[in-house]
Coordinates of C-alpha atoms in Angstrom, one line a residue:
M265 CA 8.1 -7.1 -3.7
E266 CA 10.3 -4.0 -3.2
I267 CA 13.6 -3.7 -5.1
S268 CA 15.8 -0.6 -4.8
F269 CA 18.8 0.4 -6.7
G270 CA 21.2 3.3 -6.6
K271 CA 23.2 5.0 -9.3
P272 CA 25.9 3.2 -11.3
V273 CA 29.6 3.6 -10.6
N274 CA 30.2 5.1 -14.0
D275 CA 28.2 8.1 -15.2
D276 CA 28.0 6.7 -18.8
G277 CA 26.0 3.7 -17.7
L278 CA 22.2 3.1 -17.6
P279 CA 21.0 4.1 -14.1
L280 CA 20.0 0.9 -12.4
K281 CA 16.6 2.1 -11.5
E282 CA 15.9 2.3 -15.3
I283 CA 16.5 -1.5 -15.4
L284 CA 13.4 -2.0 -13.4
K285 CA 11.5 0.3 -15.7
I286 CA 12.5 -2.0 -18.5
A287 CA 11.2 -4.9 -16.5
L288 CA 8.0 -3.1 -15.7
R289 CA 7.2 -2.8 -19.4
L290 CA 7.3 -6.6 -19.6
D291 CA 5.5 -7.2 -16.3
D292 CA 1.8 -7.8 -16.2
C293 CA 1.8 -7.4 -12.4
S294 CA 3.8 -4.2 -12.1
R295 CA 2.1 -3.1 -8.9
R296 CA 4.3 -5.7 -7.1
I297 CA 7.5 -3.9 -8.1
H298 CA 8.3 -0.5 -6.7
V299 CA 11.4 1.6 -7.4
Q300 CA 12.1 3.5 -4.2
E301 CA 14.3 6.5 -4.0
P302 CA 16.1 7.6 -1.9
I303 CA 17.5 4.2 -1.2
P304 CA 16.7 2.6 2.2
L305 CA 19.7 2.1 4.3
R306 CA 19.4 -1.7 4.2
F307 CA 19.8 -1.6 0.4
R308 CA 22.5 1.0 0.1
R309 CA 25.6 -0.3 -1.7
G310 CA 28.5 -1.0 0.6
S311 CA 32.0 -2.1 -0.1
I312 CA 32.8 -4.4 -3.0
K313 CA 33.2 -7.2 -0.5
D314 CA 29.6 -6.6 0.6
R315 CA 28.3 -6.5 -2.9
F316 CA 30.2 -9.5 -4.2
P317 CA 30.7 -11.7 -1.1
F318 CA 33.8 -13.9 -0.9
I319 CA 35.9 -15.4 1.9
V320 CA 39.6 -14.5 2.2
S321 CA 41.6 -17.1 4.0
A322 CA 45.4 -17.2 4.5
G323 CA 45.5 -18.7 1.1
K324 CA 43.4 -18.1 -2.0
R325 CA 40.2 -16.1 -2.3
R326 CA 37.2 -18.3 -2.0
Y327 CA 33.9 -18.1 -3.8
D328 CA 31.7 -20.1 -1.4
G329 CA 28.0 -19.7 -2.3
N330 CA 28.5 -18.2 -5.7
V331 CA 26.4 -19.6 -8.5
L332 CA 27.1 -19.8 -12.2
V333 CA 24.1 -18.8 -14.3
S334 CA 23.4 -18.8 -18.0
V335 CA 21.3 -16.0 -19.6
T336 CA 20.6 -15.2 -23.3
P337 CA 20.7 -11.5 -24.1
Y338 CA 19.2 -10.5 -27.4
E339 CA 18.4 -6.8 -27.1
E340 CA 20.6 -3.8 -26.6
E341 CA 19.0 -3.1 -23.2
H342 CA 20.0 -6.6 -22.1
F343 CA 23.7 -5.9 -22.8
K344 CA 23.5 -2.5 -21.0
I345 CA 21.9 -4.2 -18.0
L346 CA 24.7 -6.9 -17.8
M347 CA 27.5 -4.4 -18.3
N348 CA 26.0 -2.1 -15.6
F349 CA 25.7 -5.0 -13.1
E350 CA 29.4 -5.9 -13.9
D351 CA 30.5 -2.3 -13.4
Q352 CA 29.0 -2.4 -9.9
N353 CA 30.5 -5.8 -9.1
E354 CA 27.1 -7.3 -8.8
I355 CA 28.0 -10.0 -11.3
D356 CA 31.2 -11.5 -12.9
I357 CA 30.7 -12.1 -16.6
W358 CA 32.7 -15.2 -17.5
N359 CA 32.5 -15.4 -21.3
E360 CA 32.1 -12.8 -24.1
M361 CA 28.5 -11.6 -24.4
G362 CA 26.9 -12.8 -27.6
R363 CA 23.6 -12.0 -29.3
N364 CA 21.2 -14.9 -28.8
R365 CA 24.0 -16.9 -27.2
S366 CA 24.5 -18.1 -23.7
T367 CA 26.3 -15.6 -21.5
Q368 CA 27.6 -17.1 -18.2
L369 CA 27.5 -15.0 -15.0
M370 CA 28.7 -15.6 -11.5
F371 CA 27.1 -14.0 -8.5
N372 CA 26.4 -14.8 -4.9
H373 CA 23.4 -17.0 -4.2
T374 CA 21.9 -14.3 -2.0
K375 CA 21.0 -12.3 -5.1
T376 CA 19.1 -15.1 -6.9
G377 CA 15.9 -14.1 -5.2
W378 CA 15.7 -10.8 -7.2
M379 CA 18.1 -11.4 -10.1
M380 CA 16.6 -14.6 -11.5
P381 CA 13.1 -13.1 -11.6
L382 CA 14.4 -10.0 -13.3
F383 CA 16.1 -12.1 -16.0
E384 CA 12.9 -14.1 -16.4
K385 CA 10.9 -10.9 -16.9
L386 CA 13.3 -9.8 -19.5
N387 CA 12.9 -13.2 -21.3
M388 CA 16.7 -13.9 -21.0
K389 CA 16.1 -17.6 -20.2
P390 CA 18.1 -17.7 -16.9
K391 CA 19.4 -21.2 -15.9
I392 CA 21.6 -22.1 -12.9
L393 CA 24.6 -24.2 -14.2
Q394 CA 26.5 -24.5 -10.9
N395 CA 25.2 -24.1 -7.4
D396 CA 28.6 -23.5 -5.8
V397 CA 31.5 -22.3 -7.9
Q398 CA 33.9 -23.0 -5.0
Q399 CA 33.3 -26.7 -5.4
L400 CA 34.8 -26.4 -8.9
L401 CA 37.8 -24.5 -7.6
D402 CA 38.3 -26.9 -4.8
A403 CA 38.3 -29.8 -7.2
E404 CA 40.9 -28.1 -9.4
E405 CA 43.1 -27.2 -6.5
S406 CA 42.9 -30.7 -5.1
M407 CA 44.0 -32.1 -8.5
I408 CA 47.0 -29.7 -8.6
Q409 CA 48.0 -30.6 -5.0
V410 CA 47.7 -34.3 -5.6
Q411 CA 50.0 -34.0 -8.6
A412 CA 52.5 -31.9 -6.6
R413 CA 52.6 -34.4 -3.7
S414 CA 53.0 -37.4 -5.9
G415 CA 56.6 -36.5 -6.6
V416 CA 56.2 -37.6 -10.3
P417 CA 57.6 -35.0 -12.7
R418 CA 54.9 -33.4 -14.7
G419 CA 55.5 -32.6 -18.3
I420 CA 54.3 -29.4 -20.0
Q421 CA 51.2 -31.1 -21.3
D422 CA 50.2 -32.7 -18.0
T423 CA 49.2 -29.9 -15.7
F424 CA 48.6 -26.1 -15.4
H425 CA 52.0 -24.7 -14.6
T426 CA 52.8 -21.5 -12.8
Y427 CA 54.5 -18.5 -14.4
D428 CA 57.8 -19.4 -12.7
Q429 CA 57.5 -23.0 -13.9
L430 CA 56.8 -21.9 -17.4
T431 CA 59.7 -19.5 -17.3
T432 CA 62.0 -22.3 -16.3
W433 CA 60.6 -24.5 -19.1
L434 CA 61.0 -21.9 -21.8
K435 CA 64.7 -21.4 -20.8
Q436 CA 65.2 -25.1 -21.0
M437 CA 63.6 -25.4 -24.4
A438 CA 65.6 -22.4 -25.8
S439 CA 68.8 -24.1 -24.5
T440 CA 67.9 -27.6 -25.7
Y441 CA 66.8 -26.5 -29.2
S442 CA 69.2 -23.5 -29.6
T443 CA 69.3 -23.9 -33.4
L444 CA 65.6 -23.5 -33.6
A445 CA 64.5 -21.3 -30.7
T446 CA 65.5 -17.9 -29.3
L447 CA 64.1 -16.6 -26.0
Q448 CA 64.0 -12.9 -25.1
S449 CA 62.1 -10.6 -22.8
I450 CA 60.1 -8.0 -24.7
G451 CA 59.2 -6.0 -21.6
K452 CA 58.6 -5.9 -17.9
T453 CA 55.3 -5.8 -16.0
Y454 CA 54.3 -3.5 -13.2
E455 CA 55.5 -6.2 -10.7
N456 CA 58.8 -6.6 -12.7
R457 CA 58.1 -9.9 -14.3
D458 CA 59.5 -10.6 -17.8
I459 CA 57.1 -10.8 -20.7
W460 CA 58.8 -13.7 -22.6
L461 CA 58.8 -14.2 -26.3
L462 CA 60.1 -17.4 -27.9
K463 CA 60.9 -17.1 -31.6
I464 CA 61.1 -20.5 -33.3
T465 CA 62.0 -21.2 -36.9
G466 CA 63.7 -24.0 -38.9
T467 CA 67.3 -24.2 -40.0
S468 CA 66.3 -24.4 -43.7
G469 CA 64.4 -22.1 -45.9
S470 CA 64.6 -18.4 -46.7
N471 CA 62.3 -15.4 -47.2
K472 CA 60.1 -16.7 -44.4
K473 CA 56.7 -15.5 -43.4
K474 CA 56.1 -14.1 -39.9
A475 CA 53.4 -15.1 -37.5
F476 CA 52.8 -13.6 -34.0
L477 CA 50.9 -15.7 -31.5
D478 CA 50.1 -14.6 -27.9
F479 CA 48.3 -16.4 -25.1
G480 CA 47.1 -15.6 -21.6
I481 CA 46.1 -12.0 -22.0
H482 CA 43.4 -12.7 -19.4
A483 CA 44.8 -14.3 -16.2
R484 CA 42.1 -16.8 -15.4
E485 CA 42.1 -18.4 -18.9
W486 CA 44.6 -21.1 -18.0
I487 CA 43.9 -23.3 -21.0
S488 CA 45.4 -20.5 -23.2
P489 CA 49.0 -20.5 -21.9
A490 CA 48.8 -24.3 -21.7
T491 CA 47.8 -24.5 -25.3
G492 CA 50.6 -22.2 -26.3
A493 CA 53.2 -24.3 -24.4
Y494 CA 51.8 -27.4 -26.1
M495 CA 52.2 -25.9 -29.6
I496 CA 55.8 -24.8 -28.8
N497 CA 56.6 -28.2 -27.5
E498 CA 55.1 -29.9 -30.6
F499 CA 57.0 -27.8 -33.1
L500 CA 60.4 -28.1 -31.4
T501 CA 60.3 -31.8 -30.4
T502 CA 59.1 -33.1 -33.7
Y503 CA 61.1 -30.9 -36.1
A504 CA 64.0 -33.3 -36.4
S505 CA 61.7 -36.1 -37.5
G506 CA 60.5 -34.1 -40.5
G507 CA 56.8 -33.8 -41.4
T508 CA 54.4 -31.1 -40.4
A509 CA 56.6 -29.2 -37.9
K510 CA 59.6 -29.1 -40.3
E511 CA 57.4 -28.0 -43.2
I512 CA 56.0 -25.0 -41.1
L513 CA 59.2 -23.9 -39.4
D514 CA 61.2 -24.0 -42.7
S515 CA 58.8 -21.5 -44.2
W516 CA 57.7 -19.5 -41.2
E517 CA 59.1 -17.6 -38.2
L518 CA 56.7 -18.2 -35.3
H519 CA 56.9 -15.6 -32.5
F520 CA 55.2 -16.9 -29.4
V521 CA 54.3 -15.0 -26.2
P522 CA 53.1 -17.8 -24.0
I523 CA 51.9 -15.4 -21.2
L524 CA 51.0 -11.9 -22.1
N525 CA 49.8 -11.1 -18.6
P526 CA 52.4 -12.5 -16.2
D527 CA 51.4 -10.6 -13.1
G528 CA 47.7 -11.5 -13.5
Y529 CA 48.5 -15.1 -14.3
A530 CA 50.8 -15.4 -11.3
Y531 CA 48.1 -13.9 -9.1
S532 CA 45.4 -16.3 -10.4
H533 CA 47.6 -19.1 -9.2
S534 CA 48.6 -17.7 -5.8
N535 CA 45.7 -15.5 -4.6
D536 CA 42.5 -15.5 -6.8
R537 CA 41.7 -18.1 -9.4
M538 CA 39.1 -15.9 -11.0
W539 CA 41.4 -12.9 -11.5
R540 CA 41.2 -11.4 -15.1
K541 CA 43.2 -8.2 -15.4
N542 CA 46.8 -7.2 -14.8
R543 CA 47.9 -6.1 -11.3
K544 CA 48.8 -2.4 -11.6
P545 CA 47.0 -0.2 -9.1
A546 CA 44.0 1.4 -10.8
G547 CA 42.7 3.7 -8.2
S548 CA 39.7 3.6 -5.8
G549 CA 41.5 0.8 -4.0
C550 CA 41.2 -1.4 -7.0
Y551 CA 43.8 -3.2 -9.1
G552 CA 44.3 -4.0 -12.8
V553 CA 43.4 -3.1 -16.3
D554 CA 41.7 -5.4 -18.8
L555 CA 44.6 -5.6 -21.3
N556 CA 42.2 -6.6 -24.1
R557 CA 40.5 -3.2 -23.8
N558 CA 43.7 -1.2 -23.6
F559 CA 45.0 -1.3 -27.2
G560 CA 44.9 1.9 -29.2
Y561 CA 42.7 1.2 -32.2
Q562 CA 39.3 2.8 -31.5
F563 CA 40.1 2.8 -27.8
N564 CA 37.1 3.3 -25.5
T565 CA 34.5 3.4 -28.2
G566 CA 32.3 0.7 -26.7
G567 CA 32.2 -2.5 -24.6
S568 CA 34.8 -1.3 -22.0
S569 CA 34.5 0.4 -18.6
S570 CA 35.9 3.6 -17.1
S571 CA 35.4 2.1 -13.6
A572 CA 38.7 1.1 -12.1
C573 CA 37.1 -1.7 -10.2
S574 CA 35.4 -3.3 -13.3
D575 CA 36.8 -6.4 -14.9
T576 CA 36.6 -4.6 -18.3
F577 CA 38.4 -1.4 -17.1
H578 CA 40.2 0.0 -20.2
G579 CA 42.8 1.9 -18.3
G580 CA 43.6 5.6 -18.1
S581 CA 44.6 5.9 -21.8
A582 CA 45.2 3.8 -24.9
M583 CA 48.4 1.7 -24.7
S584 CA 48.9 2.7 -21.1
E585 CA 49.9 -0.7 -19.9
N586 CA 53.4 -2.3 -20.0
E587 CA 52.0 -5.4 -21.6
A588 CA 50.4 -3.5 -24.5
K589 CA 53.5 -1.4 -24.9
A590 CA 55.6 -4.5 -25.1
L591 CA 53.6 -5.8 -28.1
Q592 CA 53.6 -2.4 -29.7
N593 CA 57.4 -2.0 -29.4
Y594 CA 58.2 -5.5 -30.6
M595 CA 55.7 -5.7 -33.5
T596 CA 55.9 -2.2 -34.9
G597 CA 58.3 -1.9 -37.9
K598 CA 58.1 -5.6 -38.8
Q599 CA 56.1 -7.1 -41.6
W600 CA 53.7 -9.6 -40.2
N601 CA 51.7 -12.1 -42.3
T602 CA 49.3 -13.0 -39.5
Y603 CA 48.5 -12.3 -35.8
L604 CA 46.7 -14.8 -33.6
T605 CA 45.6 -14.1 -30.0
F606 CA 44.3 -17.1 -28.0
H607 CA 41.6 -16.7 -25.3
S608 CA 39.0 -18.9 -23.6
Y609 CA 36.2 -19.8 -23.9
G610 CA 33.5 -20.3 -26.5
Q611 CA 35.1 -22.1 -29.5
W612 CA 35.0 -19.0 -31.8
W613 CA 37.4 -17.9 -34.5
F614 CA 36.9 -14.1 -34.7
T615 CA 37.9 -11.8 -37.5
I616 CA 38.2 -8.1 -37.1
N617 CA 35.5 -6.2 -35.2
L618 CA 33.2 -4.9 -37.9
F619 CA 31.6 -2.3 -35.7
L620 CA 34.9 -0.7 -35.1
Y621 CA 36.0 -1.0 -38.7
F622 CA 32.8 0.8 -39.8
L623 CA 33.7 3.6 -37.4
F624 CA 37.0 3.7 -39.1
L625 CA 35.4 3.8 -42.5
F626 CA 33.0 6.5 -41.4
K627 CA 35.9 8.6 -40.1
N628 CA 38.0 8.2 -43.2
W629 CA 35.9 7.4 -46.2
G630 CA 32.3 7.7 -45.2
Y631 CA 29.8 5.1 -43.9
T632 CA 29.3 1.9 -45.8
K633 CA 27.1 -1.1 -45.2
N634 CA 29.3 -3.4 -47.1
D635 CA 31.7 -5.8 -45.5
P636 CA 35.3 -4.5 -45.2
P637 CA 37.7 -5.3 -48.1
N638 CA 38.9 -9.0 -48.0
F639 CA 36.3 -10.0 -45.3
A640 CA 35.3 -13.0 -47.4
L641 CA 39.0 -14.0 -47.6
L642 CA 39.4 -13.6 -43.9
K643 CA 36.5 -16.0 -43.2
A644 CA 37.8 -18.4 -45.8
K645 CA 41.3 -18.7 -44.3
A646 CA 39.8 -19.0 -40.8
K647 CA 37.6 -21.8 -42.1
I648 CA 40.7 -23.8 -43.1
G649 CA 41.9 -23.8 -39.5
A650 CA 38.4 -24.4 -38.0
D651 CA 37.8 -27.3 -40.3
A652 CA 41.1 -28.9 -39.3
I653 CA 40.3 -28.4 -35.6
K654 CA 37.0 -30.1 -36.1
S655 CA 38.6 -33.1 -37.8
V656 CA 40.4 -34.1 -34.6
N657 CA 37.8 -34.3 -31.9
G658 CA 34.7 -33.1 -33.7
R659 CA 34.5 -29.7 -31.9
S660 CA 33.1 -26.9 -34.1
Y661 CA 34.3 -23.3 -34.1
T662 CA 32.0 -20.5 -35.1
I663 CA 33.6 -18.1 -37.5
G664 CA 32.8 -14.4 -38.0
S665 CA 33.4 -10.8 -36.8
S666 CA 33.3 -10.4 -33.1
A667 CA 30.9 -7.5 -33.5
Q668 CA 28.6 -9.8 -35.5
L669 CA 28.7 -12.7 -33.1
L670 CA 29.2 -10.8 -29.8
Y671 CA 28.5 -7.4 -28.2
V672 CA 30.9 -4.7 -29.3
A673 CA 34.2 -4.6 -27.3
S674 CA 36.8 -2.0 -28.2
G675 CA 40.5 -1.9 -27.4
G676 CA 41.2 -5.5 -28.5
S677 CA 44.7 -6.5 -29.7
E678 CA 43.4 -8.1 -32.9
D679 CA 41.7 -4.9 -33.9
W680 CA 44.9 -3.0 -33.2
T681 CA 47.1 -5.2 -35.3
R682 CA 44.6 -5.0 -38.2
G683 CA 43.7 -1.3 -37.8
D684 CA 47.1 0.2 -36.9
L685 CA 49.7 -2.3 -38.1
Q686 CA 47.7 -3.4 -41.2
V687 CA 48.1 -7.1 -40.5
L688 CA 45.3 -8.4 -42.7
Y689 CA 45.0 -11.9 -41.1
S690 CA 44.4 -10.8 -37.5
Y691 CA 42.2 -13.1 -35.5
C692 CA 41.1 -13.8 -31.9
I693 CA 40.6 -17.5 -31.2
E694 CA 38.4 -18.5 -28.2
L695 CA 39.4 -22.0 -27.1
P696 CA 37.1 -24.6 -25.7
P697 CA 34.8 -25.2 -24.0
T698 CA 31.5 -23.6 -25.2
G699 CA 30.1 -23.6 -21.6
G700 CA 30.0 -26.1 -18.9
N701 CA 32.5 -25.2 -16.2
G702 CA 34.0 -22.4 -18.2
F703 CA 37.6 -21.5 -17.2
I704 CA 37.8 -24.5 -14.8
V705 CA 38.8 -27.4 -17.1
A706 CA 40.5 -30.7 -16.3
A707 CA 44.2 -31.1 -16.9
S708 CA 43.4 -33.8 -19.4
E709 CA 42.0 -31.0 -21.6
I710 CA 45.5 -29.6 -22.2
K711 CA 46.4 -32.4 -24.6
K712 CA 43.0 -32.5 -26.2
T713 CA 42.8 -28.8 -26.8
G714 CA 46.5 -28.4 -27.4
Y715 CA 46.7 -31.0 -30.2
E716 CA 43.5 -30.0 -32.0
T717 CA 44.6 -26.4 -31.9
Y718 CA 48.1 -27.3 -33.2
V719 CA 46.5 -29.2 -36.1
G720 CA 44.2 -26.3 -36.9
I721 CA 47.0 -23.6 -36.8
V722 CA 49.3 -25.8 -39.0
A723 CA 46.5 -26.1 -41.6
Y724 CA 45.8 -22.4 -41.4
L725 CA 49.4 -21.5 -41.8
K726 CA 49.7 -23.8 -44.8
G727 CA 46.7 -22.0 -46.3
L728 CA 48.2 -18.6 -46.2

């Protein structure tokens, strides 16, 4: 068998021919594998379209023939390999990479002949989860179209709404519940969409605590904005009847950003369901910055890419993106009691990134192997929320530092709020599922995830 690779797009990465050398160390029949250089013409990398095949029709981008595969990385070399493949658009990593945890990858079925044996040789336990991702997307699109054609008005909890639909709904809620809710734009995107923030608080109480909650930083994670909308609806529509909503809103100001990435989210509805980044031109004919790699605390210190075409492209500089600047401008100068950012998927409740925090300690006070101050308290507060979530549908969340549970990723918003704004209770919450169809979930999941998350956040806020 002959497999040939070229150089990676980014100079910082592991040369792909070294990947085969790693495999050779584990291979008892290494004579069958030959790394050939220079690269034969038939294996030279072409355009991104050639490397990651898809079909573009008059409507949305299609992913016919793309498979969804689970692998389990457990060594540093495994993570480098996956990140290198992603940088070159050979694979699309769906969930966050975790040590000894399933990482789900999408790639075209034409690559299974060499990619699956490579993962096998590296003992990464590859398993095909879906033989054709497009079938999942077609089913989701069919559901949305059936709902649209039915003529039956769909509530905020019944379907995945577009950016424009959510904007209309937010304005209606702010008008209907004007004594509780205030809607404002905290910034404009590259494509001139508003980044909406809805502040909700009760008519009673004083000296209230402040919580900031954002959703939809990654465009394709549709369950995130839907969950944010569910929570807003629950707080506003049940406040008058007393109980939990009134108890929270009379003691808290809740600042909701339902869609932090409006351009990317709109594009995921209109053009490409699997789009992740924002939509600002990034160079090299590519678009978008991964907003959750663009924040300023320990920017570009690991787990992000300098390749403009990569899904984890961190941007030209820290806080370069309008969306990150909007949070910075709004949050700076205010006293926040907690910051919560909602992603999907995995069912994780992440505290601060310990790896980045240790870098900070090393820079300022010298290296320490101890947990950061108050780390036990951070986990204890998170456990209150996770336990309450589990009490609803039995779904468990794993609690811990993202650097302990996952591979390091710098430039995240929760690390920025903790490191630069000193918001102690800063968390990233990865919503369901843990695997399965990943981002493609049924509309019925909105109420299920929305309600259990609402219960969990209420319990967490009471515990602070």
